[in-house]
Each structure stands twice: as C-alpha cells, then as structure tokens.
PDB file of C-alpha atoms in Angstrom:
ATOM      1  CA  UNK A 259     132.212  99.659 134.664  1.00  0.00           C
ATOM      2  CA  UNK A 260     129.256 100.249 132.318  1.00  0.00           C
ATOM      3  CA  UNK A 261     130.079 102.666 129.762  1.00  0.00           C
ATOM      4  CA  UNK A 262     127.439 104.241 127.129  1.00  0.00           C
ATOM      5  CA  UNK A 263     127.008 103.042 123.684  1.00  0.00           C
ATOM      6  CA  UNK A 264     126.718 105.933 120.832  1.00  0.00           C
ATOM      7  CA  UNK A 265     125.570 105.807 117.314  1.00  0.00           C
ATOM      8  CA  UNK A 266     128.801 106.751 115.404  1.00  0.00           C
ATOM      9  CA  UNK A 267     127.249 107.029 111.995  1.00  0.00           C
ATOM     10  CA  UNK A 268     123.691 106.287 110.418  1.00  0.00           C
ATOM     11  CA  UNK A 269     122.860 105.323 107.043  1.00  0.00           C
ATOM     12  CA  UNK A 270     119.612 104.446 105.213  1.00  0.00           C
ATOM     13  CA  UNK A 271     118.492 104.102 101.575  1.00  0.00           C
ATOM     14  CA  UNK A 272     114.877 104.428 100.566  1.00  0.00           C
ATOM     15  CA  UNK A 273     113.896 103.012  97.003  1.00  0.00           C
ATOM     16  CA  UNK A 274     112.731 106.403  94.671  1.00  0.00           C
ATOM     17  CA  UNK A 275     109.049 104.849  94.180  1.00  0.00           C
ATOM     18  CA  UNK A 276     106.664 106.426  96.573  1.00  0.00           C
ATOM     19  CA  UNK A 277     102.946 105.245  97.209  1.00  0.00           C
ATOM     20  CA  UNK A 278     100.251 107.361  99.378  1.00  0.00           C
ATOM     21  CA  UNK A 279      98.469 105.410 101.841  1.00  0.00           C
ATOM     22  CA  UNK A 280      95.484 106.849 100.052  1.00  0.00           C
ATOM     23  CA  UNK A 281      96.188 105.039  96.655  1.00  0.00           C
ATOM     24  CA  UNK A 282      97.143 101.984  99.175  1.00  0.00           C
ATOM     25  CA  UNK A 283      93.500 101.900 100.014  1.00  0.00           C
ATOM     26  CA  UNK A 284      92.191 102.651  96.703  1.00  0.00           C
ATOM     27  CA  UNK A 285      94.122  99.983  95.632  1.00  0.00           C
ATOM     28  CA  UNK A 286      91.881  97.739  97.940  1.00  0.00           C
ATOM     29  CA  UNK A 287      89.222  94.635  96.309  1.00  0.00           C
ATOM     30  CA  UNK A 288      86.807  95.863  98.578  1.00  0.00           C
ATOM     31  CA  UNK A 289      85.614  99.499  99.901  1.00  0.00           C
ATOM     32  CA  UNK A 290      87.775  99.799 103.385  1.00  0.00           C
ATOM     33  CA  UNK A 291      86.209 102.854 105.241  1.00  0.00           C
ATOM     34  CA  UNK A 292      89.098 104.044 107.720  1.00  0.00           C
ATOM     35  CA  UNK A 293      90.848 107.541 107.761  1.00  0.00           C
ATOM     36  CA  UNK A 294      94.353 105.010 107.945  1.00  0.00           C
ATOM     37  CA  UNK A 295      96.761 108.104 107.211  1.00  0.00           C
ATOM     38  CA  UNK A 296      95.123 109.905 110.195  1.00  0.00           C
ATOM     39  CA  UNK A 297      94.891 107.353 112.740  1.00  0.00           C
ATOM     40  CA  UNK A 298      98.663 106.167 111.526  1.00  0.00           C
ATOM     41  CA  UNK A 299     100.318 109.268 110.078  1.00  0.00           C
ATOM     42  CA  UNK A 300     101.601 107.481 107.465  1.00  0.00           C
ATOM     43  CA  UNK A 301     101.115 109.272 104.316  1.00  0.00           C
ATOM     44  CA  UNK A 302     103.364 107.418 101.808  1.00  0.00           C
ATOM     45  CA  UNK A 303     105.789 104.501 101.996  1.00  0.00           C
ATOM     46  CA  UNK A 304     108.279 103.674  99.439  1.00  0.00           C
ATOM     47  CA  UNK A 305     108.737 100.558  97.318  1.00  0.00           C
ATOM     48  CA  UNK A 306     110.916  98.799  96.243  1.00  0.00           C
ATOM     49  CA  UNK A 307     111.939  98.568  92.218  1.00  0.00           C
ATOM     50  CA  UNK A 308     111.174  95.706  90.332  1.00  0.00           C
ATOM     51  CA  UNK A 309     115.156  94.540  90.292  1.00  0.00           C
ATOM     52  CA  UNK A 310     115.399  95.592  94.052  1.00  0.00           C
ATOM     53  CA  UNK A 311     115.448  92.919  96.746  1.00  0.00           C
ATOM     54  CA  UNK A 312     116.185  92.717 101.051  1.00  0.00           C
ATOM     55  CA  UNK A 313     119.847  92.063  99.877  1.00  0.00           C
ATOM     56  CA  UNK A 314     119.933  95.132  97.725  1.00  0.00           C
ATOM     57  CA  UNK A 315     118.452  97.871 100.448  1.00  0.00           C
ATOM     58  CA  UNK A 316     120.707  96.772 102.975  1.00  0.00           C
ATOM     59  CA  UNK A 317     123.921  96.801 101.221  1.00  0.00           C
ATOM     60  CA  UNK A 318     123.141 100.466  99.864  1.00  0.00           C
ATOM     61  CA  UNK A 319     122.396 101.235 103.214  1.00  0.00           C
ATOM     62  CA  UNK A 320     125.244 100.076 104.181  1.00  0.00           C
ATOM     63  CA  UNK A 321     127.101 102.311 101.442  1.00  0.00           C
ATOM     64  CA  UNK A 322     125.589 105.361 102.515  1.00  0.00           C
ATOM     65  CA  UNK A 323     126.788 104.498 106.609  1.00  0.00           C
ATOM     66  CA  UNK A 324     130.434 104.031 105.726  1.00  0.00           C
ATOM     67  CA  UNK A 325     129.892 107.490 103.701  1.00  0.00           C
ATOM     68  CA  UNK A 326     129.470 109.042 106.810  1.00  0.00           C
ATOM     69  CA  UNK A 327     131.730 106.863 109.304  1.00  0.00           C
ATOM     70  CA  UNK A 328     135.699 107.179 110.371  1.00  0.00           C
ATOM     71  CA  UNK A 329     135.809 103.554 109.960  1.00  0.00           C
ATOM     72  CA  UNK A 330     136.840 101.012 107.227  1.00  0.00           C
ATOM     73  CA  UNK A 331     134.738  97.573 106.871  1.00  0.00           C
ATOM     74  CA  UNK A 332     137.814  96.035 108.494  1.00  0.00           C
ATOM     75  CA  UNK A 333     137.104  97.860 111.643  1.00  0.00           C
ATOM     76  CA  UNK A 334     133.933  96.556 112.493  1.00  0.00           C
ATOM     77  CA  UNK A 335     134.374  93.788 114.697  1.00  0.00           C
ATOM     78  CA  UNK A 336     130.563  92.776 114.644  1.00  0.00           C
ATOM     79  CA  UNK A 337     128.039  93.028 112.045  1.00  0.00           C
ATOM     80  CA  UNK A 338     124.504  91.417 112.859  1.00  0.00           C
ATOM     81  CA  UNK A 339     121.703  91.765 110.260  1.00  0.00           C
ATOM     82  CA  UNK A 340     117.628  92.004 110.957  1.00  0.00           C
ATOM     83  CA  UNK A 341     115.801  92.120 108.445  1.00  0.00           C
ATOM     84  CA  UNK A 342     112.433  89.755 108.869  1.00  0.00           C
ATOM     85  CA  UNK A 343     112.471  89.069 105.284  1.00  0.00           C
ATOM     86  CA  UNK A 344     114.307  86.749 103.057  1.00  0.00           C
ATOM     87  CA  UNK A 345     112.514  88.082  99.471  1.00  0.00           C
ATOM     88  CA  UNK A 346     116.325  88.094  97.849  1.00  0.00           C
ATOM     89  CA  UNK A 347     115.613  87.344  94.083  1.00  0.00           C
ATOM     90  CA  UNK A 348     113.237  87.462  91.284  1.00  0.00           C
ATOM     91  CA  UNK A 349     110.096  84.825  91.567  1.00  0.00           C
ATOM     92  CA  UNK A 350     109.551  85.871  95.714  1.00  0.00           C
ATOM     93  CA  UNK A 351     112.493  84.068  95.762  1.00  0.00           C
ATOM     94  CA  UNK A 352     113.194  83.455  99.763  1.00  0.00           C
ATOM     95  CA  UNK A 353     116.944  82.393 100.834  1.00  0.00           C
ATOM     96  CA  UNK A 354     117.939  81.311 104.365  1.00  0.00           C
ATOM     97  CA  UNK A 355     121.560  80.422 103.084  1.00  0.00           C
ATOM     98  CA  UNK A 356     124.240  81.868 103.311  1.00  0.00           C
ATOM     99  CA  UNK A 357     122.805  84.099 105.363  1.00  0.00           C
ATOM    100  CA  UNK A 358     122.291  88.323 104.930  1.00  0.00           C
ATOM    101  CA  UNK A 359     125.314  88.670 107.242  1.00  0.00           C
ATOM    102  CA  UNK A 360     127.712  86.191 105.268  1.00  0.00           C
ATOM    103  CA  UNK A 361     127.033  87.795 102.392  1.00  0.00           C
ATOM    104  CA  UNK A 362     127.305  91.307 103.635  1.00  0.00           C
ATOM    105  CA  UNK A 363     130.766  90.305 105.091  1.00  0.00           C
ATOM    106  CA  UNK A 364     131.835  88.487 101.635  1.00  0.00           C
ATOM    107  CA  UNK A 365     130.819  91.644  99.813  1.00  0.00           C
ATOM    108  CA  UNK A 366     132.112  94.376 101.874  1.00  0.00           C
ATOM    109  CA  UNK A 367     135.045  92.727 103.277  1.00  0.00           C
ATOM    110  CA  UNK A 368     133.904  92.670 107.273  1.00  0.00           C
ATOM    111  CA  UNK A 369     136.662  89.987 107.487  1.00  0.00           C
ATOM    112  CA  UNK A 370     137.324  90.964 111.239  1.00  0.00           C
ATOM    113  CA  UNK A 371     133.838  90.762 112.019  1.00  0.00           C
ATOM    114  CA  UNK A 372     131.789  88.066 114.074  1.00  0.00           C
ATOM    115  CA  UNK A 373     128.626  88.079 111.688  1.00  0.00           C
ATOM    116  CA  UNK A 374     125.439  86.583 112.179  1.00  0.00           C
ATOM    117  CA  UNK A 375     121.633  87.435 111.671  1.00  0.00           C
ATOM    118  CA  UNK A 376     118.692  87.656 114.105  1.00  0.00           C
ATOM    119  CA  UNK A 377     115.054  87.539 113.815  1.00  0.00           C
ATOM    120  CA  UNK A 378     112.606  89.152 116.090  1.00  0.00           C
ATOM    121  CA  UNK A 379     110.108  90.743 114.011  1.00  0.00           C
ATOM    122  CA  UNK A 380     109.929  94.796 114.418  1.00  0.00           C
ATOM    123  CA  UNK A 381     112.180  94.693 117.739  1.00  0.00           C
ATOM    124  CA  UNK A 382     114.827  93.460 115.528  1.00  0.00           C
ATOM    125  CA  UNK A 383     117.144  96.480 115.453  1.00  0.00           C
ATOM    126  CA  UNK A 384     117.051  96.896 118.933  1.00  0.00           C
ATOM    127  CA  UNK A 385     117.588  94.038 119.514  1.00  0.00           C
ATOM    128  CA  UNK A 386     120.750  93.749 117.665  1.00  0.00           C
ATOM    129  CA  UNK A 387     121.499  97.317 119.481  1.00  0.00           C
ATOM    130  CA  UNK A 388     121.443  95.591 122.577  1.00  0.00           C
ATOM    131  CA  UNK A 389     123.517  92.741 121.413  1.00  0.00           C
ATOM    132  CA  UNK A 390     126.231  95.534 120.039  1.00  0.00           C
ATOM    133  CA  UNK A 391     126.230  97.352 123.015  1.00  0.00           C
ATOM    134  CA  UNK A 392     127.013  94.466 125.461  1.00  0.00           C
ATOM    135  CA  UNK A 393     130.117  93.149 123.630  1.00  0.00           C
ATOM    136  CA  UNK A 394     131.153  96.339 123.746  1.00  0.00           C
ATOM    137  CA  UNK A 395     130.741  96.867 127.088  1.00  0.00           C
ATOM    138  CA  UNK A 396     132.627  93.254 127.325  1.00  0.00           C
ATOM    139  CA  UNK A 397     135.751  95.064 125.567  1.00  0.00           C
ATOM    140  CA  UNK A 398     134.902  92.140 122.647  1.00  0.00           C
ATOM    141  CA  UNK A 399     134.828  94.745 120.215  1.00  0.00           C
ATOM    142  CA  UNK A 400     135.960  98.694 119.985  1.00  0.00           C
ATOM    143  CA  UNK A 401     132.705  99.170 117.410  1.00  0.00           C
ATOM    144  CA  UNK A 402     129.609  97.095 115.741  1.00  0.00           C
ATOM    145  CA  UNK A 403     127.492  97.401 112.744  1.00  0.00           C
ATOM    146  CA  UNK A 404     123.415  96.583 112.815  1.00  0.00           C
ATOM    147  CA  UNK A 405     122.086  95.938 109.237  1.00  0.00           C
ATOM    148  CA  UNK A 406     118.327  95.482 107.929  1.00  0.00           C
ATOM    149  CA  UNK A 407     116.782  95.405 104.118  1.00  0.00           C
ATOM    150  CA  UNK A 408     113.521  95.119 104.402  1.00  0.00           C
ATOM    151  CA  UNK A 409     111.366  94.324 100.889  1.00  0.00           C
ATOM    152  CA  UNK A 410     108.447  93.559 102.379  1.00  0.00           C
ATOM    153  CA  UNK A 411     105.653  95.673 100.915  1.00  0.00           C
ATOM    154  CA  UNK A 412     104.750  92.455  98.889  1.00  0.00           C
ATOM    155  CA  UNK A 413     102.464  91.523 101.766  1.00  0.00           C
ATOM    156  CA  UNK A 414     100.473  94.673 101.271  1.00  0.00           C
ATOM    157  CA  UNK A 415      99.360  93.760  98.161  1.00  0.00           C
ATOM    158  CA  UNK A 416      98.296  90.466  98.963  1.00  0.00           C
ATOM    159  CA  UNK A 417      96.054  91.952 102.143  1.00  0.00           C
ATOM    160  CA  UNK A 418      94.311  94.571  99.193  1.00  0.00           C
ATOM    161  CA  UNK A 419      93.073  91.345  97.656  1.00  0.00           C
ATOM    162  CA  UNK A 420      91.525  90.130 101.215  1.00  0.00           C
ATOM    163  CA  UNK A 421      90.688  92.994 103.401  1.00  0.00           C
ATOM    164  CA  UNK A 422      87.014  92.655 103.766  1.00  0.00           C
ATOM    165  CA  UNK A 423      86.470  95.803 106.118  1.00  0.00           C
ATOM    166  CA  UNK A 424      88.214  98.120 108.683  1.00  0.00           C
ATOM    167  CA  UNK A 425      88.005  95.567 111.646  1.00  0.00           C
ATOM    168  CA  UNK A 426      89.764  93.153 109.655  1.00  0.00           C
ATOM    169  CA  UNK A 427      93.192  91.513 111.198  1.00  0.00           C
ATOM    170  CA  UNK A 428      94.921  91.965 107.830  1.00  0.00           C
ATOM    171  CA  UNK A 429      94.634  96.191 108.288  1.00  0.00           C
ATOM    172  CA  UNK A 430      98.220  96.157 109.571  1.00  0.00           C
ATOM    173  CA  UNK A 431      99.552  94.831 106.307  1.00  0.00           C
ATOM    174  CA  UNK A 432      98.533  98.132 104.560  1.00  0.00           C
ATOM    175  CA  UNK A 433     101.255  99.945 107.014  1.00  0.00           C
ATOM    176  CA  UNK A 434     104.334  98.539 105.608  1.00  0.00           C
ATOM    177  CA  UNK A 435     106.893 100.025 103.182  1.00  0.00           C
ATOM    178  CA  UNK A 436     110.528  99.278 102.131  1.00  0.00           C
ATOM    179  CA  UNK A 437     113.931 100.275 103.248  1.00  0.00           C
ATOM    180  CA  UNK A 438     117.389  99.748 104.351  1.00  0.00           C
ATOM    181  CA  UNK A 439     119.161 100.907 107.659  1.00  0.00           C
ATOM    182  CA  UNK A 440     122.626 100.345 109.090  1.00  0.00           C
ATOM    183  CA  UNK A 441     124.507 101.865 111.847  1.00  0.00           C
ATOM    184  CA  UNK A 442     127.881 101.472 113.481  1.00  0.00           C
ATOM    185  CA  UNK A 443     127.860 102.056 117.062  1.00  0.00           C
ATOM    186  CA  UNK A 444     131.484 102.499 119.653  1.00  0.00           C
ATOM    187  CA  UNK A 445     131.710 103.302 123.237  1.00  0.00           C
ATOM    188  CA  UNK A 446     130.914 106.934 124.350  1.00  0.00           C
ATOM    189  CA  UNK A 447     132.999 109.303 125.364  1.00  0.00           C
ATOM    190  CA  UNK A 448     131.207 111.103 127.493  1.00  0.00           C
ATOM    191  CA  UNK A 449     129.171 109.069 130.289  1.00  0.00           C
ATOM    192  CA  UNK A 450     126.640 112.028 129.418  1.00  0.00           C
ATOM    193  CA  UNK A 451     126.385 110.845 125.942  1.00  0.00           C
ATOM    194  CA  UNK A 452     124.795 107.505 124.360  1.00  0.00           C
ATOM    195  CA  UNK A 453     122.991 104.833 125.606  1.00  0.00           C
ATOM    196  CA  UNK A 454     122.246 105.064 129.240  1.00  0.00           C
ATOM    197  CA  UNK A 455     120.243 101.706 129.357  1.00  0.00           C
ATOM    198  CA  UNK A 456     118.939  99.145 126.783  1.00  0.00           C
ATOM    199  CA  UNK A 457     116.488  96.486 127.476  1.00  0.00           C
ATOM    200  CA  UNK A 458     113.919  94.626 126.221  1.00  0.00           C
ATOM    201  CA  UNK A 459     111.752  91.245 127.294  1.00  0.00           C
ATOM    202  CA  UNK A 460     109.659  89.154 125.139  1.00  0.00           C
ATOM    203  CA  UNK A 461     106.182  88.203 126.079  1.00  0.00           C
ATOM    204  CA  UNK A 462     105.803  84.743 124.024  1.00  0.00           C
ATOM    205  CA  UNK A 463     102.222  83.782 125.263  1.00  0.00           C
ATOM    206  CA  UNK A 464     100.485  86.638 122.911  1.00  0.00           C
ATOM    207  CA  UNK A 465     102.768  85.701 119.575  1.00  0.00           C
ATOM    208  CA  UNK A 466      99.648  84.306 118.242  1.00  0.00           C
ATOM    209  CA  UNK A 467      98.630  88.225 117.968  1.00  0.00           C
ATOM    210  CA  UNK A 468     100.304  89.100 115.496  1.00  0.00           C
ATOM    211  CA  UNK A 469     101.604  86.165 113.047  1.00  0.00           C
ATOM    212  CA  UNK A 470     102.839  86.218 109.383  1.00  0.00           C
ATOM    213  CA  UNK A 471     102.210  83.410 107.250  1.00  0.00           C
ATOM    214  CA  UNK A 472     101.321  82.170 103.646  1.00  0.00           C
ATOM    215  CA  UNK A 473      97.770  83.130 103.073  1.00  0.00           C
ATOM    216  CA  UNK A 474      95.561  80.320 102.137  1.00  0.00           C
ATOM    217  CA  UNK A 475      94.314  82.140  99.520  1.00  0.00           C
ATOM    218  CA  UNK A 476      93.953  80.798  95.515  1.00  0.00           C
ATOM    219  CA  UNK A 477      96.056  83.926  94.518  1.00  0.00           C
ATOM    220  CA  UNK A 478      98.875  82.738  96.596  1.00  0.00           C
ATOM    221  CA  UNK A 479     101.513  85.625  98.464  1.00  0.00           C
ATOM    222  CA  UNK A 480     101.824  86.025 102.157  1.00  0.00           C
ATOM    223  CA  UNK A 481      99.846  88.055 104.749  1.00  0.00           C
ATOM    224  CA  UNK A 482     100.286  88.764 107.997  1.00  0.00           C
ATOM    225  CA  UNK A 483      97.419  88.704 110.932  1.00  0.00           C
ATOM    226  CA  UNK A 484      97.371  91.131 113.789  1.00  0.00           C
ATOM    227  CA  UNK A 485      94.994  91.433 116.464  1.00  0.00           C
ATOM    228  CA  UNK A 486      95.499  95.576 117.243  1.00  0.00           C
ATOM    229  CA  UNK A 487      93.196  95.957 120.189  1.00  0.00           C
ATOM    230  CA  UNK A 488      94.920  93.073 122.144  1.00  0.00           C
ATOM    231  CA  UNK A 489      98.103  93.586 121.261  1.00  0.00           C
ATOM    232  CA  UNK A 490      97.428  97.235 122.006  1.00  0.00           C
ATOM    233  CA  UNK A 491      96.107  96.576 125.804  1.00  0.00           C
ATOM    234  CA  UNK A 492      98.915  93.764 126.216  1.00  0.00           C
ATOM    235  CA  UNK A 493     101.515  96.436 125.969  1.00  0.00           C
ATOM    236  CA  UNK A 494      99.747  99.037 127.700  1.00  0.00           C
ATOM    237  CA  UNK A 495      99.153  96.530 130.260  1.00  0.00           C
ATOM    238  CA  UNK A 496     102.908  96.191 130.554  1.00  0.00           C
TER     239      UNK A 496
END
C-alpha cells in the first residue's frame, strides 16, 4: 500500500556575502533597462566566499540537517546529491570523480547508504525526492537524504560581461545565487501527513531552450542561454 513520504528534518546554509539584484545589474558592461527585482522578486542572492566551493555548501548543509534530525549518518540508507555544478576547487576547478555523493559518504560516514548523484538541472531535488520516496515506499530503506551545493553564481558574472539588452537569452543568468540544501525524508505516520503524490515528466524536444555551456567569449567562463517566452508557453502549454 502507498504510504506518504514526510520531510523529517531540513537544513540549508547560505554563504554570509549578500548581493542586490540592483548592484547585479549595475554590475552589467552594458546599460540593461529591466525592473528584474520586480518582475522576479529577487532582491539579493548570496555568494559564495572566495575559499567556498559546491562541496563546501553542501556538506554544511548537511551539518545544519543532522542538527535538527533524530538520526545518525549511519541511519540513512540513501543519500543522492543534485547539485548541477561541479565548481569544487580553486582555478573553476570542475570534478566529476569521485563523485559529490562518495565524498559526502567518505566524510560523514553514510556507510549504510546506497549513494549516488543525479543531474537534471533545477528539477534536481525533486527529482531525487521522488527517487527517496519510492524506495521507501519499496521498504528498501526506513529514511533517505537529498543533498545539493550549488556555487554557481560564477555564471552571472560572465553574462554582466555579455548582456547586450533586456531581450537578451543570457537575462536568466543574472537570477542565480549560491547555497546548500539537504533533507532526510521517512515514511509518514499519518496517511494525512506528507507526500500525497510526486511526479514529474521530462519534455526533451525543448532542451535546446534553455542550455548551459562555455561561452565563446575571449574572457572565457560559462553562460547559460534561455529562451523565457518559449519555455514559458511550453509549460503553460502543459
């Protein structure tokens, strides 16, 4: 019988530098004329330190969850981390291997836990909810962990260097911030309580909407490309 999934604990760290969407497009090579905190409501994002990398946001985040949790890293019979990026050391240095969830496992001492990463871009989380939630469900496990660092805001300042106007498919870059999240979810106990449903489906044919990439720019970094009004009528369209 389906049971419900709950979030047992939450934890999240946000790096202590703060920067206003306002200075973000101030910041800007050329004049971009768009009210961005209005249309977005983001006033300010955090960044990340100069010593602080993917790695390092999700392990604190990690921390702070266990602070708050009635289990023990040997408890958690599945950790899955998804974070999008791999910026893990000084230089943009970018590591596939070992992956985040190896060395989250090594460090913390998940050595009961089936660990592994996934990728899929800003659905990763649920995604990895959903994942959780049916081995649980299975009986596989009594409770999982989902873990993302994300130091990403590096792409935001290659897009100030490019952004040519407020139409331009680079905008979304000037959104993004850093952080870490983790949660442990266990079954319910209440069938009133929790998860009722989780789903998601991928529509592959429009990934060319939204696509991040090395920039072919001199100045080197990377960048990422969205087309908002399609994207935007693609999802209201399903």
């Amino acid at each position: 019988m389906k049971c419900n999934t709950i979030i047992e604990a939450l934890g999240v760290y946000l790096p202590e530098t703060v920067v206003s969407t306002r200075d973000v497009i101030a910041g800007c090579s050329r004049p971009v004329v768009l009210p961005l905190e209005h249309i977005t409501g983001i006033k300010t994002r955090r960044v990340s330190g100069p010593d602080e990398f993917s790695i390092d946001l999700a392990k604190k985040a990690v921390v702070n969850c266990l602070a708050g949790s009635k289990y023990a890293p040997e408890d958690i019979g599945l950790l899955i981390c998804c974070n999008i990026c791999r910026y893990d050391g000084p230089n943009h240095r970018v590591s596939f291997e070992p992956s985040t969830s190896i060395r989250l496992r090594k460090y913390f001492g998940f050595d009961n836990a089936l660990v592994f990463d996934i990728t899929n871009a800003c659905a990763g989380m649920f995604t990895a909810v959903m994942i959780v939630d049916a081995f649980i469900n299975m009986g596989l496990i009594r409770c999982g962990m989902v873990v993302s660092g994300e130091s990403i805001f590096y792409i935001t300042r290659t897009a100030q260097q490019e952004i040519e106007g407020a139409m331009d498919p680079r905008l979304a870059c000037l959104t993004l911030g850093d952080s870490g999240a983790a949660i442990i979810l266990e079954r319910s106990p209440s069938d009133t309580l929790g998860f009722q449903a989780v789903d998601l489906y991928t529509l592959p044919r429009y990934s060319s909407y939204c696509v991040a990439k090395a920039t072919d720019k001199e100045h080197g970094g990377a960048i990422m490309l969205t087309d908002s009004i399609r994207t935007t009528a693609v999802g209201i369209q399903h």
